[in-house]
């Protein structure tokens, strides 16, 4: 059993194939953390919790007595505010008397097969109940009557687990959750680097690392979405860990709104990480009997370096997060109209796109922004989801039919959570957008944000979207989201619930997105947020692909896609070849191939040479489709570590084939270039598709390949496809 309870020692042990996570019910029913790391068979690790000394004037539990245990320095399983633990707290509840002292102690536990759904929230799921095992620990704050359930699910075969928290107001008075983080993990040392993904619009998920220092190091978003600026992902990798060796602990929050991850190193050089909903502008009011469920954090342990951590995330998300008909179904090769014509199109232009796209071998035409209301630029019409017949003569059905008749499927763009002040919807319902009394509403990209906490708002948007999707043969939707939340108040909620708006907004979005996905299961949904501003596991639960970035320059994309690959699989990374960049089509294709692949250009304008290259890429797309989507990623040279070159590969899980890609980012003069490949089977022999040379996996990985003969000009790239030679 992957989860056990030793009732004598009162120790819980959660095992995966490579990791153990151990905690104990200590004196006075404090829950303390003992160990998280490589698998160990036994559980006699009580000594690991002992901490000598105290931080400063540390006060502790009177019954246990001073001089031994204290909550200020011992590793606490779920840290609480105000009762002695002065490090970052995972939980703070304001009670009926107005103070926020919170002190939860162990009561009981349940262990069961499978994994319960989290109400209203995206989460990893199981296909059979043998896929995972769950531990639910009940704790209580005796004074306030808050019951706090700590949920742990172990995905034994993956080296992964999830954690979340449920709080029930089991008292007869109101209480307010001021902070409720989803995980709290303790490490006995500080010899870790914190890797995380920072960025901006056009520069999402850039990998950076910093060594842990005393004090708190945090990443967060308070933009209302997970954001371009920080992804809800942190990896703590041991000082001696590399891409291929050593210990790495990955944390990824399954949530699409404000989040925070705080890592604190204390006086003892011990480390605590907490991750969850950002407590800034969050406070959840609980009436007696009410329950709050916090989203979950996915925790991955790797003792095969950072690369091993990424591969675990990829397999886990491909199998247990991405859902629906499109989970394993081959996705159509698409062309998106945005960069090809922006708002400047009509039905004839779309049909010309489709004709040319068909000739090139594309399978789906996506009509992006600009088809609805009176929208010819970004100043109007969000919220008016009915077709602009001045632009699309004969209406949407006629256009969809013409495109279908040419042999292409049809996709369309929405931005459901937004409203333009210049729209019929806004004129009818000015109170439907987020706002607070007596303050001007900030405007962003000429738009306001709808109050998604309101059911009437969601119903109206759903009805409009459903009418478009029901009335036309649409098989793809791009769901966009192009601004931050400001003045985040709701006209319907009472003052004591206004701090719930940010979270209610996310719950509302999930509800609407869930309705669309459930009612139109045949539709392939692609999320987007000004590129990759909402690229998170929460969105991935609804849409099997997410547009990675508006930056389609392949050289700049390398950094973005490498960062994204830290925890997100290639199967979901929206990547297109576009026309507007200097780099050649060869490299554009090689880079986009490591994502969902598609085109974002005007196909009518392509010259013969470009058409020839694209036709070859279309063949490659089909040839490598399964390998890239289900294979294991090996990063060979990272763009954040080497400014000249970048290289990576996908190796089939059965090691029977592999595709490696090499890009020169910056021109190199007279440089010899050896690369040792990774991930192959040393005992297998592989044939190079292009040269017909045969080498053992051992040679390719130990001696490596001498690639010096290839061009080292800036922007050039090439691939090597290897296939197992069977005797
Ligand atoms: C966002 C998206 C783009 C495009 C435009 C349309 O910026 O990231 O891909 O859809 O909106 O307005």
XYZ file of C-alpha atoms and ligand atoms in Angstrom:
739
model
C 0.000 0.000 0.000
C 1.566 3.324 -0.969
C 0.118 5.007 2.140
C 0.452 3.505 5.596
C -0.174 4.548 9.177
C 1.961 3.118 11.978
C -0.472 3.445 14.859
C 2.163 2.881 17.526
C 4.499 5.581 16.354
C 1.589 7.544 14.890
C 3.545 7.955 11.659
C 2.077 8.388 8.173
C 4.226 7.237 5.262
C 3.380 8.061 1.658
C 5.469 6.210 -0.911
C 5.843 6.410 -4.653
C 8.172 4.341 -6.801
C 11.013 6.768 -6.040
C 9.979 8.914 -3.082
C 8.794 8.821 0.512
C 6.918 11.499 2.396
C 6.655 11.000 6.149
C 4.887 12.857 8.945
C 3.975 12.179 12.533
C 1.273 12.981 15.016
C 3.387 14.424 17.794
C 2.629 15.253 21.419
C -0.497 17.306 21.970
C -1.564 16.146 18.497
C 0.661 18.552 16.604
C 1.264 17.244 13.115
C 4.960 17.471 12.342
C 6.825 16.782 9.138
C 9.627 14.221 9.162
C 10.883 13.551 5.657
C 10.391 14.140 1.932
C 12.909 12.711 -0.492
C 14.178 9.503 -2.089
C 12.277 6.346 -1.215
C 13.189 4.739 2.092
C 11.667 1.425 3.163
C 11.387 2.069 6.916
C 9.904 4.854 8.979
C 12.166 5.268 12.015
C 12.879 8.884 11.215
C 11.411 10.613 14.270
C 14.788 12.136 15.088
C 14.734 14.136 11.867
C 12.249 16.608 13.325
C 14.392 17.598 16.288
C 15.671 21.173 16.172
C 18.191 22.564 18.628
C 17.855 26.080 19.939
C 15.179 28.569 19.243
C 14.850 31.456 16.883
C 14.336 34.202 19.414
C 12.118 34.293 22.498
C 10.230 31.379 20.955
C 7.088 30.605 22.903
C 5.579 27.168 22.834
C 2.964 24.780 24.111
C 2.798 24.868 27.901
C 1.780 21.240 28.373
C 4.769 19.932 26.430
C 6.976 22.429 28.234
C 9.788 24.714 27.231
C 13.262 23.653 26.178
C 12.394 20.844 23.782
C 9.683 21.098 21.129
C 8.660 24.459 19.783
C 6.430 25.336 16.872
C 8.735 28.170 15.886
C 11.527 25.958 14.627
C 10.295 22.386 14.315
C 9.036 21.240 10.927
C 5.272 21.711 11.009
C 3.122 19.827 8.535
C 0.685 22.691 7.980
C 1.854 25.923 9.549
C -0.630 28.132 11.356
C -0.666 31.818 12.204
C -0.363 33.457 15.584
C 0.287 30.536 17.962
C 4.063 30.568 18.095
C 5.280 29.639 14.609
C 6.718 32.893 13.301
C 7.689 31.561 9.866
C 5.400 31.854 6.845
C 1.952 30.503 7.715
C -0.170 28.366 5.453
C -3.355 29.055 7.391
C -4.867 32.074 9.133
C -8.517 32.192 10.162
C -10.112 35.265 11.705
C -12.591 34.118 14.298
C -15.738 35.480 15.950
C -13.663 37.487 18.419
C -11.773 39.232 15.655
C -8.346 37.702 16.173
C -6.540 35.432 13.722
C -4.819 33.015 16.056
C -5.083 29.638 14.378
C -3.929 26.339 15.814
C -5.031 23.094 14.216
C -4.281 19.695 15.747
C -4.682 16.162 14.495
C -7.983 14.360 15.027
C -8.334 11.417 12.657
C -7.480 10.044 9.221
C -8.873 8.050 6.289
C -6.933 6.183 3.611
C -8.727 5.138 0.449
C -8.071 4.155 -3.150
C -8.519 6.661 -5.939
C -8.758 10.410 -5.724
C -11.797 12.537 -4.893
C -12.719 15.422 -7.200
C -12.305 18.922 -5.763
C -15.607 20.740 -5.950
C -15.654 23.348 -8.690
C -11.922 23.048 -9.274
C -9.662 21.483 -11.864
C -7.485 18.704 -10.487
C -5.584 15.601 -11.495
C -7.899 12.643 -11.965
C -7.627 8.862 -11.997
C -8.913 6.477 -14.643
C -9.145 3.504 -12.286
C -9.015 3.635 -8.532
C -5.705 1.791 -8.612
C -4.030 4.803 -10.233
C -3.736 6.637 -6.934
C -4.294 6.416 -3.181
C -5.549 9.204 -0.957
C -4.969 10.140 2.642
C -7.339 12.576 4.283
C -6.192 13.898 7.636
C -8.723 15.665 9.798
C -7.443 18.410 12.042
C -9.364 20.866 14.157
C -8.896 24.216 15.766
C -10.686 23.435 19.026
C -11.290 27.030 20.001
C -12.931 28.197 16.793
C -14.393 24.901 15.586
C -12.697 25.129 12.201
C -12.162 21.660 10.790
C -9.242 21.541 8.403
C -8.843 18.488 6.201
C -5.427 17.921 4.648
C -5.668 15.901 1.446
C -2.755 13.947 0.002
C -3.030 11.796 -3.108
C -0.118 9.627 -4.133
C 0.437 8.705 -7.784
C 2.710 5.824 -6.934
C 3.891 5.031 -10.465
C 4.922 8.594 -11.178
C 6.923 9.780 -8.187
C 4.212 12.386 -7.716
C 1.608 13.451 -5.223
C -0.979 16.184 -4.876
C -1.975 18.209 -1.848
C -4.991 20.337 -1.119
C -6.974 21.546 1.864
C -10.647 21.728 2.787
C -11.880 23.954 5.595
C -15.267 23.458 7.182
C -16.844 25.874 9.578
C -18.127 23.363 12.125
C -18.995 26.063 14.642
C -22.054 28.200 15.227
C -20.305 31.482 14.440
C -18.896 33.072 11.304
C -15.200 32.912 10.459
C -13.020 34.322 7.689
C -10.208 32.508 5.927
C -7.470 35.082 5.544
C -5.021 32.657 4.021
C -5.342 29.025 3.107
C -2.345 27.717 1.216
C -2.615 24.336 -0.419
C 0.724 22.898 0.550
C 3.433 23.394 3.147
C 6.648 21.416 2.798
C 9.658 21.447 5.089
C 13.274 20.712 4.187
C 15.960 20.293 6.864
C 18.606 22.262 4.943
C 18.927 25.290 2.678
C 21.292 23.865 0.057
C 18.819 24.322 -2.774
C 18.427 26.434 -5.838
C 14.968 27.802 -6.488
C 14.158 27.538 -10.194
C 11.163 29.445 -11.427
C 9.647 30.958 -14.553
C 9.402 34.725 -14.780
C 8.438 36.810 -17.796
C 6.209 39.339 -19.447
C 3.974 39.502 -22.495
C 6.058 38.141 -25.417
C 8.639 36.735 -22.980
C 6.749 34.196 -20.909
C 8.235 31.506 -18.648
C 11.907 32.381 -18.748
C 13.816 29.981 -16.543
C 15.847 31.547 -13.746
C 17.415 30.152 -10.632
C 18.610 31.663 -7.400
C 20.202 30.106 -4.414
C 18.075 30.042 -1.302
C 19.005 32.715 1.199
C 17.827 33.456 4.697
C 14.483 35.179 4.675
C 11.544 34.773 2.334
C 11.865 34.419 -1.429
C 8.552 34.558 -3.254
C 6.883 34.545 -6.589
C 3.269 35.591 -6.971
C 0.523 36.989 -9.124
C -2.191 39.439 -8.136
C -3.342 40.115 -11.686
C -6.395 37.871 -11.469
C -4.760 35.232 -13.642
C -1.687 33.092 -13.212
C -0.006 35.700 -15.457
C 2.820 36.221 -17.941
C 5.016 37.425 -15.123
C 5.334 34.380 -12.903
C 4.149 30.897 -13.584
C 2.742 28.985 -10.592
C 5.736 26.663 -10.719
C 8.739 26.305 -8.444
C 11.481 23.718 -8.422
C 13.779 23.326 -5.453
C 16.832 21.493 -6.763
C 19.722 20.442 -4.562
C 22.900 22.466 -5.023
C 24.587 19.570 -6.772
C 21.609 18.742 -8.995
C 21.891 19.219 -12.749
C 19.622 18.600 -15.696
C 20.409 14.878 -15.478
C 21.514 14.050 -11.953
C 20.517 14.806 -8.408
C 17.389 15.707 -6.519
C 14.718 18.073 -7.739
C 11.352 18.812 -6.118
C 8.791 20.381 -8.465
C 5.673 22.232 -7.319
C 2.946 23.343 -9.706
C -0.328 24.928 -8.613
C -3.474 23.772 -10.417
C -5.032 27.216 -10.461
C -5.539 30.073 -12.918
C -5.799 33.075 -10.603
C -3.794 34.939 -7.985
C -1.209 32.651 -6.452
C 1.831 32.844 -4.226
C 4.759 30.554 -3.547
C 6.875 31.572 -0.565
C 10.091 29.843 0.404
C 11.475 30.773 3.789
C 14.872 29.869 5.181
C 15.049 30.334 8.949
C 17.847 30.863 11.465
C 18.448 27.117 11.593
C 19.118 26.974 7.831
C 15.947 24.956 7.380
C 13.529 25.655 4.560
C 9.755 25.858 4.317
C 7.829 26.174 1.064
C 4.180 27.143 0.945
C 2.127 27.483 -2.230
C -1.492 28.445 -2.731
C -3.966 31.237 -3.384
C -2.321 34.628 -2.898
C -3.608 35.962 0.440
C -3.423 39.539 -0.838
C -6.970 40.627 -1.659
C -8.276 37.266 -0.536
C -10.546 36.622 2.406
C -13.232 33.969 2.359
C -16.222 34.328 4.619
C -17.539 31.067 6.091
C -20.967 30.925 7.656
C -21.619 28.024 10.037
C -21.673 24.783 8.049
C -19.983 26.271 4.978
C -16.958 24.649 3.375
C -14.047 26.066 1.402
C -11.892 23.904 -0.859
C -8.434 25.112 -1.837
C -7.024 24.141 -5.256
C -4.330 21.508 -5.343
C -0.577 21.593 -5.738
C 1.150 18.867 -7.740
C 4.444 17.803 -6.158
C 6.975 15.820 -8.149
C 10.133 14.262 -6.776
C 13.027 13.367 -9.071
C 16.388 11.845 -8.357
C 17.231 12.065 -12.032
C 17.800 15.788 -12.043
C 15.594 18.559 -13.321
C 15.077 16.687 -16.585
C 13.636 13.731 -14.671
C 11.252 16.073 -12.854
C 10.019 17.525 -16.151
C 9.457 14.102 -17.692
C 7.356 13.055 -14.700
C 5.206 16.187 -14.981
C 4.771 15.583 -18.718
C 3.608 11.985 -18.363
C 1.408 12.836 -15.398
C -0.300 15.721 -17.176
C -0.734 13.821 -20.442
C -2.398 10.958 -18.582
C -4.081 12.480 -15.547
C -4.788 16.167 -16.217
C -5.593 16.592 -19.904
C -9.080 15.229 -20.534
C -11.797 14.669 -23.041
C -12.043 13.496 -26.618
C -8.876 15.322 -27.615
C -6.709 13.824 -24.919
C -5.327 11.141 -27.218
C -7.018 11.962 -30.512
C -4.779 13.329 -33.232
C -5.187 17.093 -33.407
C -5.781 18.714 -36.797
C -2.965 20.716 -38.354
C -4.262 24.260 -38.122
C -3.745 27.639 -39.684
C -4.766 30.672 -37.633
C -5.707 33.923 -39.350
C -4.374 36.371 -36.711
C -0.864 37.229 -37.852
C -1.911 36.730 -41.482
C -4.539 39.469 -41.528
C -5.325 40.671 -37.977
C -8.773 42.386 -38.193
C -8.609 42.955 -41.918
C -10.622 40.144 -43.510
C -13.941 39.195 -45.006
C -15.543 35.948 -46.138
C -13.672 35.940 -49.465
C -10.342 36.337 -47.739
C -11.141 33.459 -45.382
C -12.106 31.269 -48.319
C -8.862 32.193 -50.116
C -6.995 31.248 -46.932
C -8.801 27.924 -46.873
C -8.074 27.121 -50.536
C -4.362 27.759 -50.134
C -4.254 26.052 -46.778
C -5.826 22.941 -48.238
C -3.229 22.796 -51.017
C -0.495 22.911 -48.396
C -2.043 20.056 -46.420
C -3.518 21.966 -43.488
C -6.658 20.578 -41.879
C -8.327 23.348 -39.865
C -8.826 27.064 -40.459
C -9.143 29.192 -37.317
C -10.797 32.566 -37.803
C -9.313 34.680 -35.001
C -10.479 37.997 -33.538
C -12.686 40.370 -35.546
C -15.687 38.315 -36.768
C -18.357 39.604 -34.345
C -20.313 42.737 -33.438
C -18.820 45.619 -35.410
C -15.239 44.795 -34.528
C -12.594 46.015 -36.974
C -10.023 46.821 -34.326
C -9.706 46.163 -30.602
C -11.831 49.105 -29.444
C -15.285 47.507 -29.443
C -17.780 44.634 -29.408
C -16.435 42.204 -26.817
C -19.577 40.699 -25.318
C -21.533 40.863 -28.592
C -20.937 37.347 -29.846
C -22.981 37.506 -33.030
C -21.500 37.541 -36.473
C -20.686 40.739 -38.328
C -22.547 40.159 -41.574
C -21.054 43.245 -43.202
C -17.748 41.467 -42.990
C -18.848 37.883 -43.457
C -21.481 38.165 -46.159
C -24.051 35.411 -45.979
C -23.254 34.873 -42.303
C -21.161 32.414 -40.399
C -22.935 29.242 -41.538
C -22.310 30.043 -45.149
C -18.605 30.698 -44.515
C -18.189 27.554 -42.431
C -19.861 25.533 -45.164
C -17.633 26.979 -47.883
C -14.546 26.186 -45.814
C -15.841 22.701 -45.021
C -16.575 22.108 -48.697
C -12.932 22.840 -49.442
C -12.035 20.021 -47.042
C -11.062 22.022 -43.970
C -12.550 22.111 -40.504
C -13.457 25.453 -38.982
C -12.402 27.081 -35.709
C -13.299 30.380 -34.082
C -12.067 32.891 -31.456
C -13.841 34.147 -28.319
C -12.824 36.275 -25.383
C -15.673 35.309 -23.057
C -14.680 37.090 -19.832
C -14.372 40.517 -21.420
C -16.669 43.374 -22.333
C -15.993 46.473 -24.435
C -17.552 49.716 -23.189
C -18.540 50.136 -26.823
C -20.788 47.085 -27.040
C -24.491 46.303 -26.937
C -23.880 44.181 -23.861
C -22.294 47.016 -21.922
C -25.027 49.443 -22.880
C -27.624 46.982 -21.619
C -25.727 45.906 -18.464
C -23.140 48.436 -17.255
C -23.197 46.730 -13.842
C -21.987 43.432 -15.276
C -18.324 44.271 -15.197
C -16.007 44.242 -12.210
C -16.225 47.522 -10.340
C -16.131 49.116 -6.914
C -18.266 52.026 -5.683
C -17.183 55.587 -6.473
C -14.028 54.658 -8.364
C -13.270 54.891 -12.031
C -12.812 51.597 -13.783
C -9.352 51.157 -15.313
C -9.360 50.305 -18.974
C -6.979 47.823 -20.604
C -6.847 47.116 -24.353
C -10.035 49.240 -24.476
C -11.924 46.670 -22.426
C -13.389 45.916 -19.018
C -13.635 42.559 -17.330
C -16.965 40.822 -16.821
C -17.964 39.821 -13.312
C -17.643 36.078 -13.737
C -18.759 35.494 -10.159
C -22.310 36.237 -11.378
C -24.395 33.427 -12.768
C -26.551 35.770 -14.864
C -23.404 37.054 -16.585
C -22.100 33.556 -17.233
C -25.473 32.387 -18.520
C -25.664 35.248 -20.986
C -22.169 34.554 -22.334
C -22.844 30.817 -22.414
C -26.071 31.310 -24.397
C -24.324 33.481 -26.953
C -21.410 31.089 -27.362
C -23.688 28.052 -27.492
C -25.772 29.662 -30.239
C -22.649 30.109 -32.378
C -21.356 26.622 -31.648
C -24.693 24.869 -32.105
C -25.620 26.695 -35.264
C -22.382 25.999 -37.115
C -20.024 23.138 -37.768
C -17.267 24.447 -35.503
C -14.685 21.984 -34.210
C -12.178 24.301 -32.499
C -12.412 27.277 -30.137
C -9.625 29.630 -29.095
C -10.533 31.097 -25.668
C -8.655 34.333 -25.083
C -8.215 36.591 -22.042
C -6.471 39.885 -22.623
C -6.227 41.994 -19.512
C -5.603 42.073 -15.766
C -8.325 42.394 -13.174
C -8.547 45.784 -11.461
C -11.188 47.307 -9.190
C -12.144 43.703 -8.548
C -15.492 44.174 -6.862
C -18.869 42.658 -7.605
C -22.142 44.600 -7.615
C -23.933 41.586 -6.138
C -21.780 40.620 -3.179
C -22.075 42.163 0.310
C -19.060 44.068 1.725
C -17.864 41.114 3.815
C -17.568 39.024 0.669
C -15.831 41.513 -1.656
C -12.472 39.904 -0.987
C -13.836 36.712 -2.460
C -14.150 38.249 -5.915
C -10.753 37.243 -7.301
C -11.326 33.611 -6.396
C -15.006 33.636 -7.352
C -13.948 35.051 -10.722
C -11.726 32.025 -11.323
C -14.437 29.636 -10.116
C -16.899 31.338 -12.462
C -14.535 30.990 -15.395
C -14.047 27.318 -14.583
C -17.801 26.817 -14.394
C -18.392 28.441 -17.777
C -15.464 26.718 -19.425
C -16.610 23.402 -17.949
C -20.091 23.922 -19.392
C -18.694 24.586 -22.867
C -16.373 21.590 -22.677
C -19.123 19.271 -21.412
C -21.803 20.427 -23.820
C -19.509 20.493 -26.867
C -17.113 17.613 -26.217
C -16.164 17.364 -29.901
C -14.656 20.865 -29.817
C -10.910 21.204 -29.423
C -10.405 24.055 -26.962
C -7.199 26.087 -27.002
C -6.639 28.560 -24.183
C -4.787 31.800 -24.696
C -4.163 34.981 -22.746
C -2.307 37.540 -24.819
C -0.133 34.561 -25.657
C 0.748 32.593 -22.542
C -0.601 34.744 -19.707
C -2.740 31.939 -18.321
C -0.587 28.930 -19.083
C -1.252 26.809 -16.017
C -2.492 23.335 -15.057
C -5.929 24.747 -14.202
C -6.464 25.769 -17.807
C -4.916 22.550 -19.056
C -7.667 20.603 -17.334
C -10.172 22.235 -19.691
C -8.137 22.751 -22.859
C -5.604 20.211 -24.086
C -3.569 22.975 -25.655
C -2.652 26.540 -24.683
C -1.169 29.230 -26.925
C 2.342 29.574 -25.573
C 3.210 33.151 -26.523
C 2.357 35.887 -28.996
C 6.061 35.908 -29.701
C 6.418 33.660 -32.750
C 10.059 34.514 -33.466
C 11.635 31.052 -33.310
C 14.879 32.243 -31.719
C 13.071 34.104 -28.940
C 10.606 31.238 -28.627
C 13.413 28.870 -27.650
C 13.731 30.425 -24.214
C 9.955 30.524 -23.818
C 9.410 26.938 -24.905
C 12.314 25.625 -22.821
C 10.926 27.342 -19.731
C 7.451 26.028 -20.502
C 8.878 22.512 -20.806
C 9.861 22.579 -17.115
C 6.472 21.134 -16.272
C 4.162 21.303 -19.312
C 4.231 18.592 -22.015
C 4.836 19.384 -25.702
C 1.343 18.044 -26.468
C -0.153 21.222 -24.998
C 2.303 23.928 -26.057
C 0.671 26.045 -28.794
C 3.432 26.778 -31.318
C 3.055 28.124 -34.860
C 5.197 29.015 -37.837
C 4.606 32.640 -38.762
C 5.677 34.829 -41.656
C 6.756 37.986 -39.934
C 10.174 37.010 -38.678
C 13.663 37.092 -40.121
C 14.648 33.518 -39.393
C 14.110 30.992 -42.195
C 11.141 28.652 -42.451
C 13.362 25.681 -41.724
C 14.097 26.849 -38.175
C 10.603 28.211 -37.653
C 9.299 24.727 -38.386
C 11.884 22.918 -36.277
C 11.028 25.045 -33.252
C 7.230 24.962 -33.666
C 7.407 21.184 -34.194
C 8.140 20.840 -30.454
C 4.656 22.066 -29.659
C 1.178 21.550 -31.070
C 2.420 22.881 -34.458
C 0.469 24.996 -36.901
C 0.745 28.115 -39.048
C -0.087 31.744 -38.432
C 0.352 33.556 -41.761
C -1.368 34.484 -44.999
C -0.893 31.397 -47.175
C -1.810 33.343 -50.299
C 1.394 35.353 -49.952
C 3.805 32.426 -49.771
C 6.364 31.990 -52.556
C 7.180 28.648 -54.208
C 10.234 27.958 -52.071
C 8.269 28.613 -48.875
C 5.482 26.337 -50.098
C 7.989 23.580 -50.792
C 9.438 23.807 -47.284
C 5.992 23.947 -45.691
C 4.813 20.852 -47.578
C 7.813 18.999 -46.221
C 7.044 20.236 -42.711
C 3.478 18.991 -43.016
C 4.852 15.511 -43.751
C 7.203 15.780 -40.779
C 4.315 16.870 -38.571
C 2.541 13.602 -39.301
C 5.696 11.528 -39.059
C 6.777 12.856 -35.661
C 3.319 13.467 -34.193
C 3.217 10.562 -31.732
C 6.901 10.729 -30.871
C 6.744 14.377 -29.787
C 3.457 14.054 -27.960
C 4.152 10.862 -26.062
C 7.954 10.713 -26.052
C 10.217 11.784 -23.214
C 11.907 15.168 -23.465
C 15.670 15.404 -22.987
C 17.113 18.914 -22.873
C 20.696 18.793 -24.177
C 21.706 22.468 -24.289
C 19.565 25.112 -22.630
C 19.244 28.572 -24.208
C 19.400 30.119 -20.744
C 22.794 28.493 -20.179
C 24.401 28.736 -23.623
C 23.905 31.781 -25.803
C 25.257 30.092 -28.924
C 23.404 26.838 -29.221
C 20.335 25.088 -28.073
C 19.451 21.394 -28.416
C 16.817 18.969 -27.247
C 15.221 15.687 -28.208
C 12.208 13.450 -27.794
C 12.795 9.763 -27.177
C 9.963 7.239 -27.511
C 9.041 5.659 -24.192
C 10.078 2.240 -25.542
C 13.343 3.831 -26.801
C 12.651 2.684 -30.368
C 12.977 6.102 -32.014
C 14.111 9.626 -31.246
C 14.157 13.076 -32.769
C 16.871 15.547 -31.783
C 16.878 19.220 -32.797
C 19.858 21.585 -32.836
C 19.640 25.355 -33.258
C 22.393 27.949 -33.510
C 21.237 31.062 -31.700
C 24.355 33.118 -32.185
C 26.930 32.701 -34.919
C 29.944 30.580 -34.060
C 33.291 30.739 -35.849
C 35.434 27.624 -36.342
C 33.877 25.712 -33.539
C 33.977 21.992 -33.145
C 30.660 20.714 -31.931
C 30.267 17.426 -30.146
C 26.998 16.453 -28.583
C 26.290 13.508 -26.376
C 22.693 12.421 -26.850
C 20.514 11.341 -23.947
C 17.689 8.984 -23.158
C 18.488 6.264 -25.716
C 18.900 2.578 -24.903
C 22.664 1.899 -24.767
C 22.098 -1.658 -25.977
C 20.007 -0.772 -28.996
C 21.353 0.221 -32.430
C 19.888 3.230 -34.185
C 19.929 4.233 -37.842
C 20.133 7.899 -38.788
C 17.287 8.534 -41.178
C 19.283 10.880 -43.367
C 22.796 9.425 -43.460
C 21.866 5.754 -42.944
C 24.690 5.515 -40.431
C 24.109 3.008 -37.670
C 25.337 3.576 -34.122
C 24.682 2.012 -30.777
C 22.814 3.995 -28.164
C 25.951 3.604 -26.039
C 28.079 5.322 -28.675
C 25.568 8.101 -29.242
C 25.332 8.843 -25.543
C 28.961 8.288 -24.454
C 31.115 9.267 -27.406
C 28.413 11.472 -28.866
C 28.097 12.845 -32.349
C 30.512 15.188 -34.038
C 28.191 17.739 -35.604
C 30.888 20.199 -36.634
C 30.096 19.805 -40.324
C 26.697 21.451 -39.941
C 26.312 25.164 -40.517
C 26.850 27.264 -37.412
C 25.264 30.384 -38.840
C 22.912 32.318 -36.626
C 19.347 31.067 -36.997
C 20.193 27.769 -38.679
C 18.945 24.466 -37.345
C 18.724 20.788 -38.183
C 17.200 17.635 -36.824
C 18.421 14.074 -36.472
C 15.872 11.296 -36.539
C 17.007 7.944 -35.197
C 15.185 4.662 -35.475
C 15.994 1.402 -33.770
C 17.502 -1.228 -36.066
C 15.849 -4.525 -35.309
C 17.850 -7.682 -36.064
C -4.356 37.944 -28.177
C -3.861 36.578 -28.645
C -3.581 36.601 -30.113
C -4.799 37.026 -30.869
C -5.265 38.376 -30.352
C -6.583 38.764 -30.978
O -3.333 38.865 -28.171
O -2.739 36.172 -27.920
O -3.153 35.334 -30.540
O -5.813 36.058 -30.724
O -5.452 38.372 -28.948
O -7.034 39.989 -30.517
